[in-house]
Amino acid sequence: MTAPTPHETTARGLAHAATLAPYAVTEAASRGRAYDEAAPAYRGAFQRDRDRIIHSAAFRRLEYKTQVFVNHEGDMFRTRLTHSIEVAQISRTIARALGLNEDLVEAIALAHDLGHTPFGHAGQDALNACLRDHGGFEHNLQSLRVVEVLEERYADFPGLNLTYETREGILKHCSRANARRLGPLGERFLDGGQPSLEAQVANLADEIAYNNHDVDDGLRAGLLDVETLSAAAFFREQHEVVLARRPDLSGRKAVHETIRAMINRQATDLLETSRAAIEAARPGSADDVRGRHEPLIRFSASMFEQHRELKRLLRRRLYHHYRVHRMSMKTQRIVKALFEVFFDDSRSLPHDVQRRIEERGGGEPERARVVADYVAGMTDRFAIAEYRRLFTVDALT
Ligand code: MG
């Protein structure tokens, strides 16, 4: 990656850095952007990243992409957009309390799911299977691909030209094979280093957000009930605390108060455990953090265990619920069918997608990747509409 770009040390960045802890990421220590740019007058570099993410087409499409429930199943459920906003909100609270860079953590959180396929994990599994012979499909890597290559908005560079630090945070997981191809961004997956504390915060805020909102959505959908959830000690205890304080409370308010208490407990535990770990390790800079082999942002051992128990319960009782499973099967068939029809006959693709295949040489691996990009970029409802257009005789246009 490029050397730090001093001209992008902004007035906002300098003023902001003075308020941050020594282990926070600062603009002055940034590894910069792939393409140098003049500094913005009234924003910091990471604010600019955040703004570009919000203006991207991929961000808008998150509104119509599944978190757990397919978008058309109801207007009350989380989508990837509202999920990302919740992750950003939890991340910012924790970052601010720890003296970390709130602008950066917000950018990472808002971008972390940009590469998700339609239909959530079912869609990604289907696409990964379709690409078995062509390098596979990883949604984290796809999020990076969206911001580095696929967004077409700016005259002077491909993608969004985000800072190294935002891209580092977006790439939460990565296989070793893909890490080898990524240069500096992939190094930590090969040598066991860590990303910035901001990236670590966004990662665990993601877990706090989805565990809790999936409880809420699962209850709302009628696939979970309080009794089922009470098998997890964390839910049961928080529910009891709420009812001890307000025995008159029932229904949705009791559930919301329980979820509110769970988020609060988890965020507080994460914050306090991490603060103690940071004080013990005394990292002097963001690079000190990166050189460590263990993350410093973490839950206490007991909270980690409670969190995992709830996660296991959600997997068994919600993600593997027969009604969710049926929808997963259906949507996997849609993704597989779309991939296959486009891959086998690229003339059925829109002209601009065909052109992208040609530009990349037109071989089989290139075709597979461009088709995967096209399918991954679809919203739930667009994928369903494309499927109808391609496979039913009453929808020929
Ligand atoms: Mg997420």
GROMACS .gro file of C-alpha atoms and ligand atoms in nm:
model
  398
    1MET     CA    1   0.000   0.000   0.000
    2THR     CA    2   0.100   0.360  -0.035
    3ALA     CA    3   0.296   0.559   0.217
    4PRO     CA    4   0.099   0.795   0.441
    5THR     CA    5  -0.043   1.084   0.241
    6PRO     CA    6   0.040   1.392   0.449
    7HIS     CA    7  -0.174   1.623   0.240
    8GLU     CA    8  -0.479   1.434   0.360
    9THR     CA    9  -0.410   1.509   0.723
   10THR     CA   10  -0.712   1.731   0.760
   11ALA     CA   11  -0.800   2.002   1.007
   12ARG     CA   12  -1.073   1.774   1.140
   13GLY     CA   13  -0.823   1.487   1.163
   14LEU     CA   14  -0.572   1.693   1.362
   15ALA     CA   15  -0.832   1.829   1.604
   16HIS     CA   16  -0.987   1.485   1.639
   17ALA     CA   17  -0.654   1.311   1.702
   18ALA     CA   18  -0.596   1.531   2.006
   19THR     CA   19  -0.906   1.377   2.166
   20LEU     CA   20  -0.809   1.015   2.093
   21ALA     CA   21  -0.617   0.755   2.292
   22PRO     CA   22  -0.260   0.678   2.174
   23TYR     CA   23  -0.369   0.335   2.047
   24ALA     CA   24  -0.644   0.480   1.825
   25VAL     CA   25  -0.607   0.507   1.449
   26THR     CA   26  -0.531   0.862   1.340
   27GLU     CA   27  -0.514   1.021   0.997
   28ALA     CA   28  -0.152   1.116   1.055
   29ALA     CA   29  -0.060   0.749   1.090
   30SER     CA   30  -0.292   0.634   0.810
   31ARG     CA   31  -0.150   0.418   0.534
   32GLY     CA   32  -0.351   0.631   0.296
   33ARG     CA   33  -0.555   0.557  -0.013
   34ALA     CA   34  -0.460   0.358  -0.321
   35TYR     CA   35  -0.501   0.680  -0.524
   36ASP     CA   36  -0.383   1.001  -0.358
   37GLU     CA   37  -0.643   1.273  -0.321
   38ALA     CA   38  -0.647   1.631  -0.197
   39ALA     CA   39  -0.774   1.673   0.157
   40PRO     CA   40  -1.140   1.773   0.206
   41ALA     CA   41  -1.184   2.115   0.365
   42TYR     CA   42  -1.439   2.038   0.633
   43ARG     CA   43  -1.423   1.665   0.690
   44GLY     CA   44  -1.169   1.415   0.808
   45ALA     CA   45  -1.039   1.129   0.591
   46PHE     CA   46  -1.249   0.867   0.770
   47GLN     CA   47  -1.557   1.089   0.759
   48ARG     CA   48  -1.504   1.106   0.385
   49ASP     CA   49  -1.489   0.725   0.376
   50ARG     CA   50  -1.815   0.706   0.571
   51ASP     CA   51  -1.983   0.954   0.336
   52ARG     CA   52  -1.872   0.767   0.026
   53ILE     CA   53  -2.010   0.445   0.170
   54ILE     CA   54  -2.347   0.609   0.236
   55HIS     CA   55  -2.356   0.745  -0.121
   56SER     CA   56  -2.273   0.408  -0.279
   57ALA     CA   57  -2.527   0.203  -0.472
   58ALA     CA   58  -2.434  -0.107  -0.272
   59PHE     CA   59  -2.529   0.070   0.052
   60ARG     CA   60  -2.873   0.165  -0.078
   61ARG     CA   61  -2.934  -0.193  -0.188
   62LEU     CA   62  -2.883  -0.317   0.170
   63GLU     CA   63  -3.237  -0.197   0.234
   64TYR     CA   64  -3.373  -0.485   0.028
   65LYS     CA   65  -3.137  -0.759   0.136
   66THR     CA   66  -3.215  -1.028   0.387
   67GLN     CA   67  -3.071  -1.037   0.733
   68VAL     CA   68  -3.256  -1.353   0.846
   69PHE     CA   69  -3.602  -1.293   0.702
   70VAL     CA   70  -3.640  -1.242   0.330
   71ASN     CA   71  -3.731  -0.884   0.256
   72HIS     CA   72  -4.087  -0.953   0.139
   73GLU     CA   73  -4.178  -1.149   0.454
   74GLY     CA   74  -4.263  -0.833   0.642
   75ASP     CA   75  -4.179  -0.468   0.689
   76MET     CA   76  -4.099  -0.500   1.058
   77PHE     CA   77  -3.791  -0.720   1.033
   78ARG     CA   78  -3.430  -0.614   1.018
   79THR     CA   79  -3.275  -0.578   0.679
   80ARG     CA   80  -2.903  -0.555   0.615
   81LEU     CA   81  -2.939  -0.179   0.613
   82THR     CA   82  -3.098  -0.148   0.956
   83HIS     CA   83  -2.858  -0.415   1.084
   84SER     CA   84  -2.561  -0.210   0.961
   85ILE     CA   85  -2.698   0.103   1.127
   86GLU     CA   86  -2.737  -0.085   1.456
   87VAL     CA   87  -2.379  -0.210   1.428
   88ALA     CA   88  -2.261   0.146   1.366
   89GLN     CA   89  -2.450   0.276   1.666
   90ILE     CA   90  -2.313   0.015   1.908
   91SER     CA   91  -1.963   0.055   1.761
   92ARG     CA   92  -1.965   0.430   1.808
   93THR     CA   93  -2.068   0.409   2.171
   94ILE     CA   94  -1.787   0.167   2.250
   95ALA     CA   95  -1.530   0.352   2.039
   96ARG     CA   96  -1.606   0.685   2.202
   97ALA     CA   97  -1.583   0.540   2.552
   98LEU     CA   98  -1.244   0.382   2.474
   99GLY     CA   99  -1.099   0.691   2.307
  100LEU     CA  100  -1.097   0.521   1.965
  101ASN     CA  101  -1.163   0.680   1.629
  102GLU     CA  102  -1.540   0.706   1.604
  103ASP     CA  103  -1.536   0.820   1.241
  104LEU     CA  104  -1.339   0.513   1.139
  105VAL     CA  105  -1.547   0.267   1.337
  106GLU     CA  106  -1.864   0.409   1.184
  107ALA     CA  107  -1.727   0.376   0.831
  108ILE     CA  108  -1.626   0.014   0.894
  109ALA     CA  109  -1.962  -0.074   1.049
  110LEU     CA  110  -2.167   0.079   0.768
  111ALA     CA  111  -1.956  -0.097   0.503
  112HIS     CA  112  -1.908  -0.436   0.667
  113ASP     CA  113  -2.196  -0.609   0.487
  114LEU     CA  114  -2.183  -0.432   0.148
  115GLY     CA  115  -2.076  -0.756  -0.022
  116HIS     CA  116  -2.363  -0.965   0.106
  117THR     CA  117  -2.563  -1.156  -0.152
  118PRO     CA  118  -2.942  -1.150  -0.168
  119PHE     CA  119  -3.109  -1.390   0.080
  120GLY     CA  120  -2.843  -1.371   0.351
  121HIS     CA  121  -2.627  -1.671   0.428
  122ALA     CA  122  -2.837  -1.901   0.212
  123GLY     CA  123  -2.750  -1.686  -0.090
  124GLN     CA  124  -2.384  -1.674  -0.005
  125ASP     CA  125  -2.362  -2.052   0.044
  126ALA     CA  126  -2.530  -2.108  -0.291
  127LEU     CA  127  -2.297  -1.869  -0.469
  128ASN     CA  128  -1.993  -2.018  -0.298
  129ALA     CA  129  -2.097  -2.362  -0.423
  130CYS     CA  130  -2.146  -2.226  -0.777
  131LEU     CA  131  -1.791  -2.084  -0.768
  132ARG     CA  132  -1.626  -2.394  -0.625
  133ASP     CA  133  -1.400  -2.429  -0.928
  134HIS     CA  134  -1.337  -2.057  -0.962
  135GLY     CA  135  -1.203  -1.942  -0.625
  136GLY     CA  136  -1.526  -1.955  -0.424
  137PHE     CA  137  -1.730  -1.669  -0.284
  138GLU     CA  138  -1.664  -1.500   0.053
  139HIS     CA  139  -1.892  -1.214   0.151
  140ASN     CA  140  -1.621  -1.027   0.344
  141LEU     CA  141  -1.396  -1.034   0.044
  142GLN     CA  142  -1.688  -0.927  -0.170
  143SER     CA  143  -1.746  -0.625   0.057
  144LEU     CA  144  -1.387  -0.527  -0.013
  145ARG     CA  145  -1.438  -0.588  -0.384
  146VAL     CA  146  -1.741  -0.360  -0.383
  147VAL     CA  147  -1.545  -0.068  -0.238
  148GLU     CA  148  -1.225  -0.133  -0.436
  149VAL     CA  149  -1.359  -0.229  -0.778
  150LEU     CA  150  -1.730  -0.260  -0.833
  151GLU     CA  151  -1.868   0.082  -0.740
  152GLU     CA  152  -1.854   0.306  -1.046
  153ARG     CA  153  -1.889   0.664  -0.925
  154TYR     CA  154  -1.567   0.862  -0.942
  155ALA     CA  155  -1.378   1.001  -1.238
  156ASP     CA  156  -1.026   0.940  -1.113
  157PHE     CA  157  -1.033   0.591  -0.962
  158PRO     CA  158  -1.229   0.266  -0.952
  159GLY     CA  159  -1.441   0.187  -0.647
  160LEU     CA  160  -1.460   0.431  -0.356
  161ASN     CA  161  -1.083   0.469  -0.295
  162LEU     CA  162  -1.127   0.427   0.081
  163THR     CA  163  -0.839   0.450   0.327
  164TYR     CA  164  -0.638   0.142   0.412
  165GLU     CA  165  -0.781   0.144   0.767
  166THR     CA  166  -1.145   0.128   0.656
  167ARG     CA  167  -1.066  -0.155   0.414
  168GLU     CA  168  -0.867  -0.336   0.684
  169GLY     CA  169  -1.178  -0.327   0.904
  170ILE     CA  170  -1.411  -0.442   0.627
  171LEU     CA  171  -1.205  -0.756   0.571
  172LYS     CA  172  -1.313  -0.937   0.884
  173HIS     CA  173  -1.234  -1.289   0.767
  174CYS     CA  174  -1.040  -1.420   0.474
  175SER     CA  175  -0.916  -1.760   0.363
  176ARG     CA  176  -0.539  -1.808   0.349
  177ALA     CA  177  -0.553  -1.864  -0.026
  178ASN     CA  178  -0.723  -1.530  -0.084
  179ALA     CA  179  -0.510  -1.354   0.181
  180ARG     CA  180  -0.197  -1.438  -0.020
  181ARG     CA  181  -0.336  -1.245  -0.315
  182LEU     CA  182  -0.422  -0.933  -0.114
  183GLY     CA  183  -0.080  -0.794  -0.023
  184PRO     CA  184  -0.062  -0.592   0.303
  185LEU     CA  185  -0.437  -0.623   0.368
  186GLY     CA  186  -0.408  -1.003   0.372
  187GLU     CA  187  -0.095  -1.027   0.587
  188ARG     CA  188  -0.265  -1.061   0.923
  189PHE     CA  189  -0.453  -1.371   0.807
  190LEU     CA  190  -0.117  -1.535   0.730
  191ASP     CA  191   0.097  -1.418   1.022
  192GLY     CA  192  -0.168  -1.408   1.296
  193GLY     CA  193  -0.163  -1.032   1.356
  194GLN     CA  194  -0.465  -0.824   1.450
  195PRO     CA  195  -0.652  -0.538   1.284
  196SER     CA  196  -0.693  -0.198   1.452
  197LEU     CA  197  -0.900  -0.171   1.770
  198GLU     CA  198  -1.163   0.012   1.564
  199ALA     CA  199  -1.195  -0.294   1.340
  200GLN     CA  200  -1.210  -0.522   1.644
  201VAL     CA  201  -1.490  -0.309   1.794
  202ALA     CA  202  -1.697  -0.318   1.473
  203ASN     CA  203  -1.652  -0.693   1.455
  204LEU     CA  204  -1.791  -0.759   1.803
  205ALA     CA  205  -2.059  -0.490   1.774
  206ASP     CA  206  -2.180  -0.689   1.472
  207GLU     CA  207  -2.218  -0.995   1.697
  208ILE     CA  208  -2.399  -0.799   1.969
  209ALA     CA  209  -2.634  -0.647   1.712
  210TYR     CA  210  -2.734  -0.964   1.531
  211ASN     CA  211  -2.769  -1.189   1.833
  212ASN     CA  212  -3.008  -0.942   1.990
  213HIS     CA  213  -3.206  -0.835   1.687
  214ASP     CA  214  -3.248  -1.194   1.575
  215VAL     CA  215  -3.407  -1.268   1.913
  216ASP     CA  216  -3.643  -0.977   1.852
  217ASP     CA  217  -3.723  -1.073   1.492
  218GLY     CA  218  -3.759  -1.441   1.580
  219LEU     CA  219  -4.014  -1.356   1.849
  220ARG     CA  220  -4.196  -1.117   1.618
  221ALA     CA  221  -4.217  -1.384   1.348
  222GLY     CA  222  -4.358  -1.632   1.600
  223LEU     CA  223  -4.070  -1.875   1.541
  224LEU     CA  224  -3.935  -1.824   1.893
  225ASP     CA  225  -4.111  -1.772   2.224
  226VAL     CA  226  -3.996  -1.657   2.566
  227GLU     CA  227  -3.998  -2.012   2.700
  228THR     CA  228  -3.770  -2.139   2.423
  229LEU     CA  229  -3.533  -1.846   2.469
  230SER     CA  230  -3.524  -1.899   2.844
  231ALA     CA  231  -3.314  -2.209   2.784
  232ALA     CA  232  -3.030  -1.961   2.732
  233ALA     CA  233  -2.916  -1.833   3.073
  234PHE     CA  234  -2.841  -1.483   2.946
  235PHE     CA  235  -3.191  -1.425   2.810
  236ARG     CA  236  -3.355  -1.590   3.112
  237GLU     CA  237  -3.161  -1.381   3.364
  238GLN     CA  238  -3.222  -1.050   3.193
  239HIS     CA  239  -3.590  -1.135   3.148
  240GLU     CA  240  -3.615  -1.212   3.521
  241VAL     CA  241  -3.443  -0.885   3.612
  242VAL     CA  242  -3.692  -0.693   3.397
  243LEU     CA  243  -3.992  -0.869   3.550
  244ALA     CA  244  -3.859  -0.827   3.906
  245ARG     CA  245  -3.844  -0.453   3.848
  246ARG     CA  246  -4.176  -0.433   3.663
  247PRO     CA  247  -4.394  -0.738   3.744
  248ASP     CA  248  -4.684  -0.578   3.556
  249LEU     CA  249  -4.495  -0.580   3.228
  250SER     CA  250  -4.587  -0.830   2.959
  251GLY     CA  251  -4.589  -0.881   2.585
  252ARG     CA  252  -4.368  -0.676   2.356
  253LYS     CA  253  -4.259  -0.429   2.622
  254ALA     CA  254  -4.122  -0.709   2.841
  255VAL     CA  255  -3.938  -0.850   2.541
  256HIS     CA  256  -3.798  -0.513   2.437
  257GLU     CA  257  -3.683  -0.433   2.788
  258THR     CA  258  -3.510  -0.772   2.802
  259ILE     CA  259  -3.333  -0.715   2.471
  260ARG     CA  260  -3.242  -0.364   2.576
  261ALA     CA  261  -3.091  -0.503   2.897
  262MET     CA  262  -2.900  -0.770   2.701
  263ILE     CA  263  -2.748  -0.516   2.461
  264ASN     CA  264  -2.656  -0.292   2.749
  265ARG     CA  265  -2.498  -0.575   2.947
  266GLN     CA  266  -2.301  -0.702   2.650
  267ALA     CA  267  -2.179  -0.361   2.537
  268THR     CA  268  -2.082  -0.270   2.895
  269ASP     CA  269  -1.902  -0.602   2.947
  270LEU     CA  270  -1.717  -0.560   2.619
  271LEU     CA  271  -1.619  -0.206   2.701
  272GLU     CA  272  -1.496  -0.278   3.054
  273THR     CA  273  -1.317  -0.603   2.967
  274SER     CA  274  -1.148  -0.437   2.670
  275ARG     CA  275  -1.050  -0.132   2.873
  276ALA     CA  276  -0.880  -0.358   3.129
  277ALA     CA  277  -0.705  -0.556   2.854
  278ILE     CA  278  -0.581  -0.234   2.692
  279GLU     CA  279  -0.457  -0.099   3.026
  280ALA     CA  280  -0.268  -0.422   3.090
  281ALA     CA  281  -0.114  -0.436   2.740
  282ARG     CA  282  -0.046  -0.061   2.712
  283PRO     CA  283  -0.025  -0.044   2.333
  284GLY     CA  284   0.146   0.281   2.232
  285SER     CA  285   0.002   0.298   1.884
  286ALA     CA  286  -0.237   0.133   1.640
  287ASP     CA  287   0.061  -0.058   1.497
  288ASP     CA  288   0.137  -0.198   1.843
  289VAL     CA  289  -0.219  -0.333   1.842
  290ARG     CA  290  -0.169  -0.486   1.497
  291GLY     CA  291   0.148  -0.664   1.605
  292ARG     CA  292  -0.029  -0.858   1.880
  293HIS     CA  293  -0.151  -1.212   1.838
  294GLU     CA  294  -0.465  -1.174   2.049
  295PRO     CA  295  -0.743  -0.918   2.009
  296LEU     CA  296  -0.769  -0.662   2.289
  297ILE     CA  297  -1.138  -0.599   2.228
  298ARG     CA  298  -1.316  -0.890   2.388
  299PHE     CA  299  -1.591  -1.008   2.618
  300SER     CA  300  -1.520  -1.143   2.965
  301ALA     CA  301  -1.496  -1.522   2.972
  302SER     CA  302  -1.840  -1.557   3.132
  303MET     CA  303  -2.008  -1.316   2.887
  304PHE     CA  304  -1.840  -1.490   2.596
  305GLU     CA  305  -1.984  -1.822   2.713
  306GLN     CA  306  -2.334  -1.674   2.760
  307HIS     CA  307  -2.314  -1.511   2.420
  308ARG     CA  308  -2.215  -1.840   2.260
  309GLU     CA  309  -2.495  -2.027   2.434
  310LEU     CA  310  -2.751  -1.782   2.296
  311LYS     CA  311  -2.594  -1.808   1.952
  312ARG     CA  312  -2.619  -2.187   1.960
  313LEU     CA  313  -2.982  -2.164   2.066
  314LEU     CA  314  -3.058  -1.924   1.780
  315ARG     CA  315  -2.891  -2.156   1.534
  316ARG     CA  316  -3.093  -2.455   1.652
  317ARG     CA  317  -3.428  -2.290   1.705
  318LEU     CA  318  -3.433  -2.001   1.456
  319TYR     CA  319  -3.182  -2.037   1.171
  320HIS     CA  320  -3.261  -2.409   1.143
  321HIS     CA  321  -3.635  -2.367   1.200
  322TYR     CA  322  -3.816  -2.552   0.923
  323ARG     CA  323  -3.983  -2.235   0.799
  324VAL     CA  324  -3.651  -2.052   0.773
  325HIS     CA  325  -3.497  -2.362   0.619
  326ARG     CA  326  -3.768  -2.386   0.354
  327MET     CA  327  -3.706  -2.026   0.258
  328SER     CA  328  -3.330  -2.092   0.248
  329MET     CA  329  -3.382  -2.388   0.015
  330LYS     CA  330  -3.602  -2.187  -0.217
  331THR     CA  331  -3.369  -1.892  -0.227
  332GLN     CA  332  -3.063  -2.111  -0.280
  333ARG     CA  333  -3.236  -2.259  -0.582
  334ILE     CA  334  -3.298  -1.908  -0.715
  335VAL     CA  335  -2.933  -1.801  -0.672
  336LYS     CA  336  -2.802  -2.125  -0.824
  337ALA     CA  337  -3.039  -2.105  -1.119
  338LEU     CA  338  -2.951  -1.741  -1.188
  339PHE     CA  339  -2.579  -1.811  -1.171
  340GLU     CA  340  -2.605  -2.113  -1.399
  341VAL     CA  341  -2.819  -1.952  -1.664
  342PHE     CA  342  -2.591  -1.646  -1.685
  343PHE     CA  343  -2.272  -1.848  -1.671
  344ASP     CA  344  -2.386  -2.095  -1.937
  345ASP     CA  345  -2.523  -1.827  -2.169
  346SER     CA  346  -2.380  -1.483  -2.106
  347ARG     CA  347  -2.596  -1.339  -2.386
  348SER     CA  348  -2.883  -1.344  -2.137
  349LEU     CA  349  -2.698  -1.084  -1.925
  350PRO     CA  350  -2.757  -0.709  -1.957
  351HIS     CA  351  -2.519  -0.544  -2.206
  352ASP     CA  352  -2.302  -0.370  -1.948
  353VAL     CA  353  -2.242  -0.699  -1.765
  354GLN     CA  354  -2.154  -0.873  -2.093
  355ARG     CA  355  -1.912  -0.590  -2.162
  356ARG     CA  356  -1.742  -0.644  -1.826
  357ILE     CA  357  -1.682  -1.009  -1.914
  358GLU     CA  358  -1.527  -0.906  -2.246
  359GLU     CA  359  -1.309  -0.642  -2.082
  360ARG     CA  360  -1.170  -0.902  -1.847
  361GLY     CA  361  -1.074  -1.138  -2.129
  362GLY     CA  362  -1.389  -1.345  -2.157
  363GLY     CA  363  -1.244  -1.669  -2.017
  364GLU     CA  364  -1.433  -1.903  -1.790
  365PRO     CA  365  -1.289  -1.778  -1.456
  366GLU     CA  366  -1.352  -1.416  -1.556
  367ARG     CA  367  -1.706  -1.499  -1.664
  368ALA     CA  368  -1.772  -1.679  -1.335
  369ARG     CA  369  -1.648  -1.382  -1.132
  370VAL     CA  370  -1.844  -1.120  -1.326
  371VAL     CA  371  -2.163  -1.328  -1.306
  372ALA     CA  372  -2.104  -1.375  -0.931
  373ASP     CA  373  -2.060  -0.997  -0.891
  374TYR     CA  374  -2.385  -0.942  -1.079
  375VAL     CA  375  -2.584  -1.197  -0.878
  376ALA     CA  376  -2.428  -1.092  -0.545
  377GLY     CA  377  -2.522  -0.730  -0.611
  378MET     CA  378  -2.893  -0.815  -0.651
  379THR     CA  379  -3.147  -0.732  -0.386
  380ASP     CA  380  -3.384  -1.007  -0.274
  381ARG     CA  381  -3.672  -0.872  -0.477
  382PHE     CA  382  -3.463  -0.811  -0.789
  383ALA     CA  383  -3.331  -1.168  -0.776
  384ILE     CA  384  -3.688  -1.300  -0.748
  385ALA     CA  385  -3.798  -1.079  -1.039
  386GLU     CA  386  -3.503  -1.190  -1.255
  387TYR     CA  387  -3.582  -1.551  -1.174
  388ARG     CA  388  -3.942  -1.500  -1.283
  389ARG     CA  389  -3.838  -1.323  -1.602
  390LEU     CA  390  -3.601  -1.603  -1.692
  391PHE     CA  391  -3.796  -1.910  -1.590
  392THR     CA  392  -4.167  -1.842  -1.626
  393VAL     CA  393  -4.345  -1.808  -1.957
  394ASP     CA  394  -4.589  -1.543  -1.835
  395ALA     CA  395  -4.308  -1.296  -1.766
  396LEU     CA  396  -4.112  -1.264  -2.086
  397THR     CA  397  -3.982  -0.909  -2.050
  398MG      MG  398  -2.316  -0.803   0.990
   0.00000   0.00000   0.00000
